Amino acid sequence: MKLLRYGPVGQERPGLLDAEGRVRDLGAHVADIAGAALTPEGLARIAALDPATLPLVEGRPQQDLRLGACVSGVGKFIGIGLNYADHAAEAGMEVPSEPILFTKWTSCIAGPDDDLTLPRGAEATDWEVELGIVIGSEARDVSEAEALDHVAGYCLINDISERDWQLRRGGSWDKGKGQDGFGPIGPWLVTPDEIGDLAALGMWLDVDGHRYQQGSTATMVFGPAALVAYCSRFATLHPGDVISTGTPPGVGMGQKPPVYLRPGQVMRLGIDGLGVQTQHVKGS
């Protein structure tokens, strides 16, 4: 299934994408794509529905129908740093021996095609196409073997980062990761049965039509199961929590000389099977 949330900012409704690429409303069956709806039982109830019996929503998703972040009620938004060997190399940093964890404040979450307004004073705002993991059932100190049993699905994330604030403002990555709009999620949450091989998903990102990132989850240092298990050692994961799993090479910081976002530019990014995002960059 492909689950989504549609409608104006702050008024999103739950829906799913049918086989013809149209949105069907789930409001009569779930309050939101959040919490109980993401548990194995909740997903099974949605999967048992016949999409043809659900109300058809007017408009085409990501054209004349806005999509919000595909999951709501996110309690924890966890990022993973330097989790692609080729990205660590371009950054001039060692491949980590354990996952690097940081947080993106949940107020940064945005729809997949919402405009990005650069924060006041930002000079080094960068892009990162990433595979997102959405938790579906409580996970506390779980083993790697059972970790993926706690996953509701996967999604596309742009881990937008202000590099100056991330790396040179007192040592906390969080400062450069959590500004409003720095966490576009979606367009939809794809359940595990539709995702294919997690270790072979192509991923890419363009700025103004120039291909900067072209990679694959094949170069991940720590795969999804390892990341869920590792994160669950340090905090109990709950339905709706999100883990953003790192990015392949091609970020602006890695260009020679570095290239960062400016007002008027357009980012477009995608991952195999998870859809595409488009963000227009605005000045503050």
Tab-separated table of C-alpha atoms in Angstrom:
chain	number	residue	atom	x	y	z
A	1	MET	CA	0.000	0.000	0.000
A	2	LYS	CA	0.897	3.615	-0.462
A	3	LEU	CA	-0.527	5.692	2.387
A	4	LEU	CA	-0.585	9.480	2.327
A	5	ARG	CA	-2.046	12.640	3.786
A	6	TYR	CA	-3.616	15.292	1.589
A	7	GLY	CA	-5.078	18.772	1.893
A	8	PRO	CA	-4.064	22.248	3.079
A	9	VAL	CA	-1.364	22.708	5.707
A	10	GLY	CA	-2.764	21.788	9.108
A	11	GLN	CA	-5.930	20.273	7.624
A	12	GLU	CA	-4.529	17.100	6.062
A	13	ARG	CA	-6.734	14.024	5.779
A	14	PRO	CA	-5.655	10.372	5.564
A	15	GLY	CA	-5.720	8.647	2.197
A	16	LEU	CA	-4.189	6.001	0.018
A	17	LEU	CA	-3.007	5.907	-3.567
A	18	ASP	CA	-5.004	3.522	-5.746
A	19	ALA	CA	-3.712	1.502	-8.694
A	20	GLU	CA	-4.553	4.351	-11.095
A	21	GLY	CA	-2.548	6.900	-9.129
A	22	ARG	CA	-5.618	8.600	-7.629
A	23	VAL	CA	-6.159	9.458	-3.991
A	24	ARG	CA	-8.861	7.631	-2.024
A	25	ASP	CA	-10.037	9.050	1.281
A	26	LEU	CA	-9.545	6.938	4.426
A	27	GLY	CA	-11.222	9.330	6.851
A	28	ALA	CA	-14.101	6.969	7.599
A	29	HIS	CA	-11.659	4.279	8.716
A	30	VAL	CA	-8.689	6.011	10.392
A	31	ALA	CA	-8.270	9.379	12.051
A	32	ASP	CA	-4.848	9.936	10.506
A	33	ILE	CA	-1.784	8.115	9.172
A	34	ALA	CA	-0.396	7.964	12.691
A	35	GLY	CA	-0.303	5.921	15.873
A	36	ALA	CA	-2.640	2.937	15.839
A	37	ALA	CA	-3.122	3.104	12.071
A	38	LEU	CA	0.570	2.216	11.642
A	39	THR	CA	0.555	-0.886	13.842
A	40	PRO	CA	0.398	-4.309	12.177
A	41	GLU	CA	-3.267	-4.541	13.148
A	42	GLY	CA	-4.023	-1.073	11.833
A	43	LEU	CA	-2.291	-1.688	8.529
A	44	ALA	CA	-4.084	-5.027	8.151
A	45	ARG	CA	-7.448	-3.296	8.570
A	46	ILE	CA	-6.565	-0.764	5.868
A	47	ALA	CA	-5.228	-3.479	3.550
A	48	ALA	CA	-8.535	-5.347	3.838
A	49	LEU	CA	-10.416	-2.400	2.347
A	50	ASP	CA	-11.342	-2.342	-1.333
A	51	PRO	CA	-9.925	0.965	-2.656
A	52	ALA	CA	-12.752	1.163	-5.197
A	53	THR	CA	-15.238	1.539	-2.337
A	54	LEU	CA	-13.418	4.510	-0.820
A	55	PRO	CA	-14.353	8.091	-1.758
A	56	LEU	CA	-12.340	9.397	-4.696
A	57	VAL	CA	-10.566	12.677	-3.909
A	58	GLU	CA	-10.729	15.379	-6.558
A	59	GLY	CA	-7.413	16.390	-8.110
A	60	ARG	CA	-4.152	14.697	-9.016
A	61	PRO	CA	-1.627	14.201	-6.221
A	62	GLN	CA	1.383	16.528	-6.453
A	63	GLN	CA	-0.261	18.440	-9.277
A	64	ASP	CA	-3.433	20.210	-8.197
A	65	LEU	CA	-3.766	18.267	-4.927
A	66	ARG	CA	-1.286	19.086	-2.157
A	67	LEU	CA	0.173	16.232	-0.155
A	68	GLY	CA	1.350	16.688	3.416
A	69	ALA	CA	3.984	14.641	5.191
A	70	CYS	CA	2.906	11.020	4.794
A	71	VAL	CA	2.967	10.353	8.549
A	72	SER	CA	1.592	12.437	11.409
A	73	GLY	CA	2.138	12.460	15.147
A	74	VAL	CA	5.883	11.905	14.804
A	75	GLY	CA	7.335	11.674	18.286
A	76	LYS	CA	10.980	11.220	17.313
A	77	PHE	CA	12.694	12.196	14.051
A	78	ILE	CA	16.123	10.534	14.203
A	79	GLY	CA	18.858	11.183	11.660
A	80	ILE	CA	21.842	8.985	10.850
A	81	GLY	CA	25.121	10.655	9.898
A	82	LEU	CA	27.776	9.463	7.427
A	83	ASN	CA	25.932	6.211	6.735
A	84	TYR	CA	27.123	5.818	3.128
A	85	ALA	CA	30.762	4.902	2.636
A	86	ASP	CA	31.069	7.011	-0.521
A	87	HIS	CA	29.493	10.034	1.199
A	88	ALA	CA	31.909	9.748	4.132
A	89	ALA	CA	34.750	9.741	1.609
A	90	GLU	CA	33.557	12.938	-0.112
A	91	ALA	CA	33.188	14.618	3.291
A	92	GLY	CA	36.756	13.631	4.185
A	93	MET	CA	35.573	11.759	7.267
A	94	GLU	CA	36.134	8.213	8.483
A	95	VAL	CA	33.399	5.631	8.060
A	96	PRO	CA	31.832	5.387	11.545
A	97	SER	CA	32.267	2.227	13.591
A	98	GLU	CA	28.794	2.768	15.089
A	99	PRO	CA	25.853	4.757	13.708
A	100	ILE	CA	26.020	8.515	14.311
A	101	LEU	CA	22.676	9.674	15.706
A	102	PHE	CA	21.233	13.190	15.699
A	103	THR	CA	17.731	14.613	15.929
A	104	LYS	CA	15.651	16.659	13.553
A	105	TRP	CA	13.069	18.573	15.556
A	106	THR	CA	9.565	17.560	14.512
A	107	SER	CA	8.662	21.184	13.769
A	108	CYS	CA	10.882	20.851	10.671
A	109	ILE	CA	8.506	18.344	9.041
A	110	ALA	CA	6.933	19.515	5.770
A	111	GLY	CA	5.024	18.150	2.817
A	112	PRO	CA	7.023	16.656	-0.047
A	113	ASP	CA	6.455	19.606	-2.376
A	114	ASP	CA	6.174	22.497	0.079
A	115	ASP	CA	8.396	25.502	-0.568
A	116	LEU	CA	11.632	25.720	1.405
A	117	THR	CA	12.171	29.149	2.963
A	118	LEU	CA	15.834	29.660	3.796
A	119	PRO	CA	16.301	30.724	7.438
A	120	ARG	CA	17.505	34.242	8.169
A	121	GLY	CA	21.301	34.289	8.059
A	122	ALA	CA	21.637	30.905	6.361
A	123	GLU	CA	24.629	30.745	4.013
A	124	ALA	CA	25.307	27.030	3.552
A	125	THR	CA	21.965	25.234	3.210
A	126	ASP	CA	22.443	21.808	1.649
A	127	TRP	CA	20.395	18.857	0.379
A	128	GLU	CA	20.416	15.126	1.217
A	129	VAL	CA	18.156	12.536	-0.423
A	130	GLU	CA	17.473	9.791	2.126
A	131	LEU	CA	15.494	6.618	2.738
A	132	GLY	CA	13.129	7.055	5.678
A	133	ILE	CA	11.942	4.301	8.018
A	134	VAL	CA	8.571	4.698	9.760
A	135	ILE	CA	8.083	2.659	12.936
A	136	GLY	CA	4.858	0.676	13.264
A	137	SER	CA	5.082	-1.031	16.641
A	138	GLU	CA	6.932	-0.334	19.870
A	139	ALA	CA	10.580	-1.340	19.724
A	140	ARG	CA	12.745	-1.369	22.839
A	141	ASP	CA	16.221	-2.908	22.657
A	142	VAL	CA	15.185	-5.239	19.829
A	143	SER	CA	17.549	-7.542	17.988
A	144	GLU	CA	18.594	-6.948	14.398
A	145	ALA	CA	16.800	-10.156	13.407
A	146	GLU	CA	13.441	-8.860	14.660
A	147	ALA	CA	13.947	-5.156	13.933
A	148	LEU	CA	12.112	-4.978	10.594
A	149	ASP	CA	9.041	-6.574	12.187
A	150	HIS	CA	8.588	-3.187	13.900
A	151	VAL	CA	8.556	-1.183	10.655
A	152	ALA	CA	5.311	0.142	9.168
A	153	GLY	CA	6.902	1.267	5.933
A	154	TYR	CA	9.394	3.422	4.106
A	155	CYS	CA	9.374	6.889	2.574
A	156	LEU	CA	11.446	9.527	0.822
A	157	ILE	CA	13.072	12.275	2.935
A	158	ASN	CA	15.133	15.338	2.067
A	159	ASP	CA	17.383	15.854	5.100
A	160	ILE	CA	17.977	19.562	4.482
A	161	SER	CA	20.932	20.873	6.465
A	162	GLU	CA	22.503	24.261	7.227
A	163	ARG	CA	26.141	23.211	7.210
A	164	ASP	CA	27.585	26.246	8.992
A	165	TRP	CA	25.190	25.788	11.901
A	166	GLN	CA	25.628	22.010	11.861
A	167	LEU	CA	29.427	21.930	11.957
A	168	ARG	CA	30.698	25.257	13.244
A	169	ARG	CA	28.263	26.531	15.860
A	170	GLY	CA	29.287	24.797	19.057
A	171	GLY	CA	29.389	21.167	18.018
A	172	SER	CA	25.723	20.122	17.904
A	173	TRP	CA	24.514	18.829	14.538
A	174	ASP	CA	20.919	19.447	15.640
A	175	LYS	CA	21.284	23.220	15.170
A	176	GLY	CA	21.703	22.768	11.436
A	177	LYS	CA	19.095	20.055	10.984
A	178	GLY	CA	15.875	21.227	12.590
A	179	GLN	CA	14.848	24.537	11.018
A	180	ASP	CA	11.269	24.864	9.788
A	181	GLY	CA	10.879	23.081	6.461
A	182	PHE	CA	14.125	21.083	6.778
A	183	GLY	CA	12.298	17.722	6.846
A	184	PRO	CA	10.075	17.096	3.793
A	185	ILE	CA	8.604	13.583	4.157
A	186	GLY	CA	6.676	11.679	1.487
A	187	PRO	CA	4.879	11.760	-0.893
A	188	TRP	CA	3.660	8.462	0.544
A	189	LEU	CA	4.491	5.762	3.032
A	190	VAL	CA	5.100	2.488	1.195
A	191	THR	CA	4.445	-0.699	3.150
A	192	PRO	CA	7.246	-3.304	3.263
A	193	ASP	CA	5.478	-5.728	0.925
A	194	GLU	CA	5.848	-3.221	-1.935
A	195	ILE	CA	9.340	-1.885	-1.345
A	196	GLY	CA	11.508	-4.486	-3.078
A	197	ASP	CA	15.162	-4.990	-2.137
A	198	LEU	CA	16.056	-2.458	0.561
A	199	ALA	CA	19.740	-2.925	-0.278
A	200	ALA	CA	19.369	-1.972	-3.946
A	201	LEU	CA	17.211	1.162	-4.168
A	202	GLY	CA	18.415	3.800	-6.600
A	203	MET	CA	18.282	7.385	-5.328
A	204	TRP	CA	18.941	10.774	-6.919
A	205	LEU	CA	18.651	14.530	-6.416
A	206	ASP	CA	18.742	17.439	-8.898
A	207	VAL	CA	19.057	21.179	-8.331
A	208	ASP	CA	17.795	23.272	-11.250
A	209	GLY	CA	17.950	20.159	-13.424
A	210	HIS	CA	21.589	19.368	-12.601
A	211	ARG	CA	22.087	15.874	-11.198
A	212	TYR	CA	24.137	16.194	-7.998
A	213	GLN	CA	23.269	12.950	-6.213
A	214	GLN	CA	23.073	9.571	-7.924
A	215	GLY	CA	23.504	6.611	-5.630
A	216	SER	CA	22.056	3.467	-4.136
A	217	THR	CA	21.230	2.060	-0.748
A	218	ALA	CA	23.795	-0.618	-1.656
A	219	THR	CA	26.544	1.610	-0.213
A	220	MET	CA	24.894	1.994	3.198
A	221	VAL	CA	27.259	1.254	6.062
A	222	PHE	CA	24.436	0.176	8.418
A	223	GLY	CA	21.257	-1.183	6.847
A	224	PRO	CA	17.681	-0.550	8.006
A	225	ALA	CA	17.519	-3.545	10.352
A	226	ALA	CA	20.781	-2.579	12.033
A	227	LEU	CA	19.623	1.031	12.425
A	228	VAL	CA	16.257	0.166	13.971
A	229	ALA	CA	17.915	-2.222	16.406
A	230	TYR	CA	20.635	0.294	17.282
A	231	CYS	CA	18.266	3.226	17.822
A	232	SER	CA	16.022	1.051	19.988
A	233	ARG	CA	18.930	0.571	22.415
A	234	PHE	CA	18.939	4.263	23.300
A	235	ALA	CA	15.226	5.145	23.154
A	236	THR	CA	11.995	3.203	22.886
A	237	LEU	CA	10.646	3.631	19.358
A	238	HIS	CA	6.911	4.172	18.969
A	239	PRO	CA	4.507	4.003	16.019
A	240	GLY	CA	5.071	7.041	13.844
A	241	ASP	CA	8.697	7.626	14.831
A	242	VAL	CA	10.903	8.265	11.804
A	243	ILE	CA	14.528	7.329	11.111
A	244	SER	CA	16.271	9.090	8.216
A	245	THR	CA	19.024	6.710	7.198
A	246	GLY	CA	21.749	8.822	5.563
A	247	THR	CA	22.634	10.033	2.096
A	248	PRO	CA	24.845	8.994	-0.832
A	249	PRO	CA	27.532	11.319	-2.257
A	250	GLY	CA	26.802	14.482	-4.187
A	251	VAL	CA	25.772	16.892	-1.447
A	252	GLY	CA	26.579	20.562	-1.913
A	253	MET	CA	29.226	20.506	0.810
A	254	GLY	CA	31.141	17.876	-1.174
A	255	GLN	CA	31.382	19.911	-4.382
A	256	LYS	CA	34.663	21.631	-5.242
A	257	PRO	CA	34.075	24.433	-4.498
A	258	PRO	CA	31.005	23.812	-2.286
A	259	VAL	CA	27.595	24.689	-3.756
A	260	TYR	CA	24.686	25.708	-1.543
A	261	LEU	CA	21.030	26.558	-2.079
A	262	ARG	CA	19.909	30.015	-3.147
A	263	PRO	CA	16.455	31.606	-3.548
A	264	GLY	CA	14.837	30.781	-6.861
A	265	GLN	CA	16.336	27.313	-7.178
A	266	VAL	CA	14.339	24.077	-7.418
A	267	MET	CA	15.241	20.750	-5.823
A	268	ARG	CA	13.834	17.517	-7.224
A	269	LEU	CA	14.631	14.129	-5.702
A	270	GLY	CA	13.461	10.533	-5.676
A	271	ILE	CA	14.051	6.938	-4.600
A	272	ASP	CA	12.983	3.847	-6.531
A	273	GLY	CA	9.435	2.903	-5.565
A	274	LEU	CA	9.032	5.759	-3.067
A	275	GLY	CA	8.073	8.623	-5.352
A	276	VAL	CA	9.462	12.075	-6.026
A	277	GLN	CA	9.641	15.402	-4.168
A	278	THR	CA	9.971	18.943	-5.553
A	279	GLN	CA	10.881	21.962	-3.418
A	280	HIS	CA	11.128	25.582	-4.581
A	281	VAL	CA	13.667	27.575	-2.576
A	282	LYS	CA	12.523	30.962	-1.243
A	283	GLY	CA	14.345	33.773	0.541
A	284	SER	CA	13.651	34.561	4.171
